[in-house]
Amino acid sequence: MTQRPVCLITGASVGIGAACAELAAARGYDLVLNYRSDDASAEAVATTCCAAGATVHLAKGDVAEPDDIARIYAQVDDNFGRIDALINNAGIVGQTARLTDMDHARLHHMFAVNVFGAMLVAKEAVTRMEAQGTGGAIVNLSSAAARLGSGGQYLDYAASKAAIDIFTKGLSDEVAPHGIRVMAVRPGIIATDIHAKGGEPDRVARMAPLVPMKREGSAMEVAQTILWLMSDEASYVTGSTLDVTGGR
Ligand code: NAP
């Protein structure tokens, strides 16, 4: 079995998850990289991580589907037999809409991916980390939207990320006696494709001047914060949710 710590990253084919994968590989982790659909991008991320010295296994699957979560963890168990860190990153936004234009299917899918998926992925990590008895680190992806509410844009997304904030606190209390630290980051306006997927390809350019630092953030700036939280340098940090927003 590997001597390097093992990290599972969900949503690692592009954006913040891909940046986390590349940084984690450079920092000495072996990796299981989950993604939902973009085979070519996931394979490119895996190639980069392997070049940095990591052993990498891809685990395609939808975190909203419990059977897929089981398949993702089969990649962890079969290839590494342990897990030391989880970056609980997979997430979606919907199209810009008011609540009056959101139906049950939209709300259900939002929470199935962003909340239930994240909770069940974390559950499987905690189960294994507790059995290993060597602690671990979990970083959940929240959003500045959890504070701002995103009224008139996508308040379903904001509500799902607010759930992640309090889930982070509750889980951190539950597992702290086992040496498992649980944190979250709240990215602000970060230059990834998620904005275009939500129907707003110009959102970063439009919003960046409104940020106190007068610019958007990069996926790598979020990844650097996440990798710090996972590291021994943050050994007395748990239950915290850290804004990565340029002051927004
Ligand atoms: P992104 O560029 O859209 O990437 C999303 C990643 O998640 C992709 O790898 C995608 O896989 C994967 N994914 C989506 N749905 C999934 C599912 N059901 N199961 C498994 N994987 C799934 O997004 P991002 O901007 O990097 O965002 C990453 C996280 O940061 C999200 O939780 C997001 O809410 C949060 N965040 C982002 C920002 C921002 O400004 N970018 C701000 C605040 C918070 P495929 O592409 O292969 O389908």
Short mmCIF file of C-alpha atoms and ligand atoms in Angstrom, two decimals:
data_model
loop_
_atom_site.label_atom_id
_atom_site.label_comp_id
_atom_site.label_asym_id
_atom_site.label_seq_id
_atom_site.Cartn_x
_atom_site.Cartn_y
_atom_site.Cartn_z
CA MET A 1 0.00 0.00 0.00
CA THR A 2 1.03 3.61 -0.62
CA GLN A 3 3.04 5.58 1.96
CA ARG A 4 1.73 8.91 0.69
CA PRO A 5 -1.44 10.31 2.23
CA VAL A 6 -4.52 9.59 0.16
CA CYS A 7 -6.99 12.30 -0.77
CA LEU A 8 -10.38 11.96 -2.48
CA ILE A 9 -11.49 15.04 -4.41
CA THR A 10 -15.03 15.23 -5.79
CA GLY A 11 -15.66 17.35 -8.86
CA ALA A 12 -12.00 17.27 -9.87
CA SER A 13 -12.23 17.44 -13.67
CA VAL A 14 -12.17 21.26 -13.92
CA GLY A 15 -12.20 24.43 -11.85
CA ILE A 16 -11.41 24.45 -8.13
CA GLY A 17 -11.36 20.65 -7.87
CA ALA A 18 -8.81 20.35 -10.67
CA ALA A 19 -6.61 23.03 -9.06
CA CYS A 20 -6.84 21.15 -5.75
CA ALA A 21 -5.81 17.92 -7.49
CA GLU A 22 -2.75 19.49 -9.10
CA LEU A 23 -1.66 21.17 -5.86
CA ALA A 24 -2.31 18.06 -3.75
CA ALA A 25 -0.23 15.95 -6.14
CA ALA A 26 2.63 18.45 -5.87
CA ARG A 27 2.33 18.40 -2.06
CA GLY A 28 2.70 14.63 -1.88
CA TYR A 29 -0.81 13.17 -1.92
CA ASP A 30 -2.00 10.18 -3.88
CA LEU A 31 -5.41 10.82 -5.34
CA VAL A 32 -8.83 9.50 -6.20
CA LEU A 33 -10.42 12.05 -8.52
CA ASN A 34 -14.18 12.03 -8.93
CA TYR A 35 -16.03 13.84 -11.70
CA ARG A 36 -19.43 13.50 -13.29
CA SER A 37 -19.14 13.77 -17.07
CA ASP A 38 -16.03 15.40 -18.55
CA ASP A 39 -13.77 12.41 -19.29
CA ALA A 40 -11.22 14.35 -21.33
CA SER A 41 -10.69 17.03 -18.69
CA ALA A 42 -10.49 14.48 -15.88
CA GLU A 43 -7.90 12.46 -17.78
CA ALA A 44 -5.86 15.62 -18.41
CA VAL A 45 -5.91 16.47 -14.70
CA ALA A 46 -4.86 12.91 -13.85
CA THR A 47 -1.97 13.09 -16.31
CA THR A 48 -0.73 16.33 -14.73
CA CYS A 49 -1.00 14.86 -11.24
CA CYS A 50 0.85 11.69 -12.25
CA ALA A 51 3.64 13.82 -13.72
CA ALA A 52 3.96 15.44 -10.29
CA GLY A 53 4.54 12.03 -8.74
CA ALA A 54 1.09 11.04 -7.56
CA THR A 55 -0.65 7.73 -8.05
CA VAL A 56 -4.07 8.70 -9.40
CA HIS A 57 -7.30 6.81 -9.93
CA LEU A 58 -10.32 8.33 -11.62
CA ALA A 59 -13.78 7.66 -10.21
CA LYS A 60 -16.52 8.86 -12.53
CA GLY A 61 -19.85 9.19 -10.79
CA ASP A 62 -22.66 11.44 -9.66
CA VAL A 63 -22.46 12.34 -5.97
CA ALA A 64 -26.26 12.69 -5.96
CA GLU A 65 -26.51 8.90 -6.52
CA PRO A 66 -25.73 6.68 -3.52
CA ASP A 67 -24.72 3.79 -5.81
CA ASP A 68 -22.21 6.07 -7.51
CA ILE A 69 -20.79 7.12 -4.12
CA ALA A 70 -20.25 3.44 -3.36
CA ARG A 71 -18.39 3.06 -6.66
CA ILE A 72 -16.26 6.13 -5.91
CA TYR A 73 -15.23 4.64 -2.56
CA ALA A 74 -14.52 1.29 -4.19
CA GLN A 75 -11.73 3.12 -6.05
CA VAL A 76 -10.42 4.37 -2.70
CA ASP A 77 -10.67 0.99 -0.96
CA ASP A 78 -9.45 -1.22 -3.79
CA ASN A 79 -6.49 0.95 -4.82
CA PHE A 80 -5.29 2.45 -1.56
CA GLY A 81 -7.10 0.77 1.33
CA ARG A 82 -7.20 4.06 3.23
CA ILE A 83 -8.25 7.72 3.04
CA ASP A 84 -6.55 10.61 4.83
CA ALA A 85 -8.25 13.65 3.33
CA LEU A 86 -11.45 14.56 1.49
CA ILE A 87 -12.03 17.69 -0.56
CA ASN A 88 -15.82 17.71 -0.79
CA ASN A 89 -15.94 19.98 -3.81
CA ALA A 90 -18.52 18.78 -6.38
CA GLY A 91 -21.28 21.36 -6.71
CA ILE A 92 -23.73 22.95 -9.10
CA VAL A 93 -25.61 26.19 -9.59
CA GLY A 94 -28.91 26.57 -11.42
CA GLN A 95 -29.94 29.18 -13.95
CA THR A 96 -30.65 32.65 -12.58
CA ALA A 97 -34.24 32.67 -11.31
CA ARG A 98 -36.54 33.92 -8.56
CA LEU A 99 -38.07 31.47 -6.09
CA THR A 100 -41.41 31.81 -7.88
CA ASP A 101 -39.79 30.28 -10.96
CA MET A 102 -38.17 27.34 -9.14
CA ASP A 103 -39.98 24.00 -9.11
CA HIS A 104 -39.60 20.96 -6.88
CA ALA A 105 -37.34 19.16 -9.34
CA ARG A 106 -34.83 22.02 -9.34
CA LEU A 107 -34.80 22.39 -5.56
CA HIS A 108 -34.51 18.65 -5.07
CA HIS A 109 -31.61 18.31 -7.50
CA MET A 110 -29.78 21.28 -5.97
CA PHE A 111 -29.90 19.74 -2.53
CA ALA A 112 -29.30 16.20 -3.83
CA VAL A 113 -25.93 17.27 -5.26
CA ASN A 114 -24.77 20.11 -3.00
CA VAL A 115 -26.07 18.90 0.37
CA PHE A 116 -27.07 15.21 0.45
CA GLY A 117 -24.22 14.27 -1.87
CA ALA A 118 -21.67 16.17 0.20
CA MET A 119 -23.02 14.70 3.45
CA LEU A 120 -22.98 11.13 2.16
CA VAL A 121 -19.50 11.50 0.67
CA ALA A 122 -18.30 12.86 4.04
CA LYS A 123 -20.06 10.02 5.87
CA GLU A 124 -18.08 7.44 3.93
CA ALA A 125 -14.82 9.29 4.60
CA VAL A 126 -15.54 9.54 8.34
CA THR A 127 -16.44 5.85 8.54
CA ARG A 128 -13.07 4.91 7.07
CA MET A 129 -11.02 7.52 8.97
CA GLU A 130 -12.50 6.42 12.31
CA ALA A 131 -11.77 2.77 11.52
CA GLN A 132 -8.19 3.63 10.53
CA GLY A 133 -7.69 5.50 13.80
CA THR A 134 -5.19 7.93 12.29
CA GLY A 135 -7.38 11.03 12.03
CA GLY A 136 -7.92 12.94 8.84
CA ALA A 137 -9.08 16.20 7.27
CA ILE A 138 -12.25 17.07 5.40
CA VAL A 139 -12.74 20.37 3.58
CA ASN A 140 -16.24 21.18 2.35
CA LEU A 141 -16.93 23.73 -0.39
CA SER A 142 -19.37 26.34 0.78
CA SER A 143 -19.78 29.74 -0.91
CA ALA A 144 -20.01 33.42 -0.08
CA ALA A 145 -23.59 32.93 -1.25
CA ALA A 146 -24.23 31.20 2.09
CA ARG A 147 -23.82 34.63 3.72
CA LEU A 148 -25.21 36.80 0.93
CA GLY A 149 -28.37 34.80 0.12
CA SER A 150 -28.22 35.35 -3.66
CA GLY A 151 -31.77 36.68 -3.85
CA GLY A 152 -32.89 37.13 -7.45
CA GLN A 153 -29.98 34.99 -8.66
CA TYR A 154 -30.06 31.49 -7.16
CA LEU A 155 -31.18 31.43 -3.56
CA ASP A 156 -31.56 27.64 -3.76
CA TYR A 157 -27.79 27.41 -4.26
CA ALA A 158 -27.17 29.88 -1.41
CA ALA A 159 -29.43 27.87 0.90
CA SER A 160 -27.62 24.65 -0.03
CA LYS A 161 -24.27 26.22 0.84
CA ALA A 162 -25.63 27.60 4.14
CA ALA A 163 -26.51 24.00 4.95
CA ILE A 164 -22.89 23.07 4.25
CA ASP A 165 -21.70 25.71 6.73
CA ILE A 166 -23.64 24.28 9.65
CA PHE A 167 -23.01 20.69 8.54
CA THR A 168 -19.31 21.52 8.75
CA LYS A 169 -19.68 22.75 12.33
CA GLY A 170 -21.81 19.83 13.46
CA LEU A 171 -19.62 17.17 11.87
CA SER A 172 -16.45 18.78 13.21
CA ASP A 173 -17.80 18.47 16.76
CA GLU A 174 -18.82 14.86 16.16
CA VAL A 175 -15.48 13.65 14.86
CA ALA A 176 -12.95 15.87 16.67
CA PRO A 177 -12.36 13.22 19.37
CA HIS A 178 -11.19 10.91 16.56
CA GLY A 179 -8.57 13.40 15.36
CA ILE A 180 -10.58 14.22 12.25
CA ARG A 181 -10.72 17.93 11.38
CA VAL A 182 -13.63 19.29 9.32
CA MET A 183 -13.46 22.72 7.72
CA ALA A 184 -15.13 24.65 4.92
CA VAL A 185 -14.12 27.40 2.54
CA ARG A 186 -16.46 30.03 1.15
CA PRO A 187 -15.10 31.07 -2.26
CA GLY A 188 -16.31 34.38 -3.68
CA ILE A 189 -16.09 35.30 -7.36
CA ILE A 190 -13.72 32.67 -8.73
CA ALA A 191 -12.89 32.37 -12.43
CA THR A 192 -14.24 28.94 -13.36
CA ASP A 193 -16.84 27.61 -15.79
CA ILE A 194 -19.51 27.33 -13.09
CA HIS A 195 -20.80 30.80 -13.95
CA ALA A 196 -21.34 29.93 -17.61
CA LYS A 197 -23.05 26.69 -16.55
CA GLY A 198 -25.45 28.88 -14.55
CA GLY A 199 -26.20 30.88 -17.69
CA GLU A 200 -24.00 33.86 -16.80
CA PRO A 201 -20.70 33.61 -18.72
CA ASP A 202 -19.95 37.30 -18.02
CA ARG A 203 -20.62 37.09 -14.26
CA VAL A 204 -16.95 37.16 -13.21
CA ALA A 205 -16.19 40.25 -15.34
CA ARG A 206 -19.35 41.96 -14.11
CA MET A 207 -18.81 41.20 -10.42
CA ALA A 208 -15.03 41.55 -10.11
CA PRO A 209 -15.07 45.40 -9.81
CA LEU A 210 -17.51 45.08 -6.88
CA VAL A 211 -15.06 42.98 -4.86
CA PRO A 212 -13.07 45.02 -2.32
CA MET A 213 -9.84 43.70 -3.87
CA LYS A 214 -11.23 44.75 -7.30
CA ARG A 215 -10.57 41.41 -8.94
CA GLU A 216 -11.82 37.86 -9.20
CA GLY A 217 -10.04 35.00 -7.49
CA SER A 218 -8.41 32.04 -9.20
CA ALA A 219 -9.16 28.38 -8.64
CA MET A 220 -5.57 27.98 -7.47
CA GLU A 221 -6.02 30.63 -4.75
CA VAL A 222 -8.92 28.60 -3.37
CA ALA A 223 -6.92 25.38 -3.69
CA GLN A 224 -4.00 26.89 -1.75
CA THR A 225 -6.36 27.76 1.11
CA ILE A 226 -7.85 24.26 1.08
CA LEU A 227 -4.45 22.56 1.07
CA TRP A 228 -3.37 24.76 3.99
CA LEU A 229 -6.46 23.76 5.96
CA MET A 230 -5.65 20.10 5.28
CA SER A 231 -2.03 20.50 6.33
CA ASP A 232 -0.39 20.10 9.73
CA GLU A 233 0.09 23.88 9.74
CA ALA A 234 -3.66 24.06 10.48
CA SER A 235 -3.53 21.30 13.10
CA TYR A 236 -5.61 23.24 15.66
CA VAL A 237 -8.24 24.39 13.13
CA THR A 238 -11.55 22.57 12.97
CA GLY A 239 -15.18 23.59 12.57
CA SER A 240 -14.07 26.79 10.82
CA THR A 241 -15.44 28.19 7.60
CA LEU A 242 -12.94 30.45 5.87
CA ASP A 243 -13.91 33.15 3.36
CA VAL A 244 -11.77 33.22 0.19
CA THR A 245 -13.51 36.21 -1.31
CA GLY A 246 -11.10 39.14 -1.73
CA GLY A 247 -13.00 40.81 1.10
CA ARG A 248 -16.52 40.44 -0.35
P1 NAP B 1 -17.05 23.89 -11.95
O1 NAP B 1 -15.92 24.55 -12.66
O2 NAP B 1 -18.42 23.94 -12.55
O3 NAP B 1 -16.64 22.38 -11.68
C1 NAP B 1 -17.56 21.55 -11.02
C2 NAP B 1 -16.96 20.17 -10.87
O4 NAP B 1 -17.92 19.37 -10.15
C3 NAP B 1 -16.73 19.46 -12.19
O5 NAP B 1 -15.60 18.63 -12.05
C4 NAP B 1 -17.98 18.61 -12.37
O6 NAP B 1 -17.76 17.42 -13.11
C5 NAP B 1 -18.25 18.23 -10.94
N1 NAP B 1 -19.64 17.89 -10.66
C6 NAP B 1 -20.74 18.62 -10.89
N2 NAP B 1 -21.83 17.95 -10.48
C7 NAP B 1 -21.40 16.76 -10.01
C8 NAP B 1 -22.04 15.63 -9.48
N3 NAP B 1 -23.37 15.58 -9.35
N4 NAP B 1 -21.27 14.58 -9.10
C9 NAP B 1 -19.92 14.61 -9.23
N5 NAP B 1 -19.26 15.66 -9.74
C10 NAP B 1 -20.00 16.71 -10.13
O7 NAP B 1 -17.21 24.49 -10.47
P2 NAP B 1 -16.18 25.29 -9.54
O8 NAP B 1 -16.37 26.73 -9.79
O9 NAP B 1 -14.84 24.68 -9.63
O10 NAP B 1 -16.84 24.99 -8.12
C11 NAP B 1 -16.36 23.97 -7.26
C12 NAP B 1 -17.06 24.15 -5.92
O11 NAP B 1 -16.81 25.47 -5.43
C13 NAP B 1 -18.57 23.99 -5.98
O12 NAP B 1 -19.05 23.34 -4.84
C14 NAP B 1 -19.05 25.43 -6.02
O13 NAP B 1 -20.37 25.57 -5.51
C15 NAP B 1 -18.03 26.10 -5.13
N6 NAP B 1 -17.92 27.54 -5.36
C16 NAP B 1 -17.46 28.05 -6.54
C17 NAP B 1 -17.39 29.42 -6.72
C18 NAP B 1 -16.91 30.07 -7.99
O14 NAP B 1 -17.02 31.30 -8.12
N7 NAP B 1 -16.38 29.33 -8.95
C19 NAP B 1 -17.80 30.27 -5.70
C20 NAP B 1 -18.26 29.72 -4.51
C21 NAP B 1 -18.31 28.36 -4.35
P3 NAP B 1 -17.97 17.36 -14.73
O15 NAP B 1 -17.53 18.68 -15.28
O16 NAP B 1 -17.12 16.21 -15.15
O17 NAP B 1 -19.43 17.13 -14.95
#
